[in-house]
Amino acid sequence: MDVEVLGNRGARFTIIARGVDPSFINAIRRTVMADVAVPAVDKVFIAENSGVLYDEIIAHRIGLIPLKGGEGLVHPSNCECGGKGCPRCEAILTLEVEAPEDAYTVYSGRLKPEGSVFVANNDIPIAVLNKGQRIALEAHARLGSGREHAKWQPVSGAVVKYEPIIEIDTEKCSLSAKCVQACPKKILAIEGNNLKVISVWDCTLCKECVEACPNGAISVSYNPANAMLMLESEGSLSPQELIFAACEVLKDKFESIRIALENAKEAS
Amino acid sequence: MPGYLGMATYLCEKCGKTIDSNELMGLPGIRCPVCGYRILYKSRSPIIREIKAR
């Protein structure tokens, strides 16, 4: 297998894996989405809320805020407390705010960490309060996975696709530029006396160019031996850390299959 | 005994007095027993609510 980093801009990370079945790359994508454990708020204890939003709406919004940290936390299903919630499996964040003016927006940055977990983005609005209105609450965060609820899904985008192949027959091509206009991703361009593909990985295989060409000079297909994986992190872990974590989860799953098989052999 | 479980307390818009539901029962209709004003706000219970963030 050969891996090349195609892009690494902020939260978005793209790799190309050559010589590997796309289903294997897809297994990593699905594991990142469903099985990598990250923290999120699961219980909210509201002491005061004189704003117009119901307690339930505020709790739901706080639950959806991406959280960082929590390295020392144990998954509640493996905790000695039996998942009831204790300092080993839960981290606390508090919010206490009184609006000094009308139309005062309370942002996620006001959630004060009391443990190892803190917010990944300080600019997420929680509620808008009028002067004198107050919110006081304690949020309990725990580890979970996207399989349980989407708030534990560490990525906002996770895409796998085959390598697109765009073949241009230069003898048939009349340089009419109809394909250049038809392409929704604008990946075709005429340079000098040639039609060129600027960025082949941006192709969505929509075949608009094939339909637009009057001479049938373009053909679009794909190569299933090479695959692209794009991850857009929500901020809990970096995309690279997510891939490593997904590989660990997959490794553990394969190990459990091996142990189960050995046990079955011994029993028979 | 304002604020214990099961009893609501109210706040008069005009005089700001805290009234519990027992005081309201003896009156004809909803009105403040002190100033007679008819706009009362129901206060939030002092109990901390646990809510699932889902």
Coordinates of N, CA and C in Angstrom, one line a residue, chain A residues 42-46 55-56 59-60 142 151, chain B residues 44-54:
Chain A
D42 N -23.6 14.6 28.1 CA -24.7 13.7 28.1 C -25.8 14.0 29.1
K43 N -25.4 14.7 30.2 CA -26.3 15.0 31.2 C -26.1 16.5 31.6
V44 N -27.2 17.2 31.7 CA -27.1 18.6 32.1 C -28.0 18.9 33.3
F45 N -27.4 19.5 34.4 CA -28.1 19.8 35.6 C -28.4 21.3 35.6
I46 N -29.6 21.7 35.4 CA -29.9 23.1 35.2 C -30.5 23.6 36.6
D55 N -35.3 24.3 29.1 CA -34.2 23.6 29.6 C -33.7 22.6 28.6
E56 N -34.7 21.9 28.0 CA -34.4 20.7 27.1 C -33.6 21.2 25.9
A59 N -30.1 22.0 26.9 CA -29.3 20.8 27.1 C -28.9 20.1 25.8
H60 N -29.9 20.1 24.8 CA -29.6 19.5 23.5 C -28.5 20.2 22.8
R142 N -19.2 12.7 28.9 CA -18.6 11.3 29.0 C -18.2 10.9 27.6
K151 N -23.9 13.1 18.3 CA -23.1 14.1 19.0 C -21.7 13.5 19.3
Chain B
R44 N -39.5 29.8 39.1 CA -38.9 28.5 38.8 C -38.7 27.8 40.1
S45 N -39.0 26.5 40.2 CA -38.8 25.7 41.4 C -37.3 25.7 41.7
P46 N -36.9 25.7 43.0 CA -35.5 25.7 43.3 C -34.8 24.3 43.1
I47 N -35.6 23.3 42.7 CA -35.0 22.0 42.5 C -34.1 22.0 41.2
I48 N -32.9 21.4 41.3 CA -32.1 21.3 40.1 C -32.6 20.2 39.2
R49 N -32.8 20.5 37.9 CA -33.3 19.4 37.0 C -32.2 18.7 36.3
E50 N -32.3 17.4 36.2 CA -31.3 16.7 35.4 C -32.0 16.4 34.0
I51 N -31.3 16.8 33.0 CA -31.8 16.6 31.6 C -30.8 15.9 30.8
K52 N -31.3 14.9 30.0 CA -30.5 14.2 29.0 C -30.2 15.2 27.9
A53 N -28.9 15.3 27.5 CA -28.6 16.2 26.4 C -28.7 15.5 25.1
R54 N -29.9 15.1 24.7 CA -30.2 14.4 23.4 C -31.4 15.0 22.7

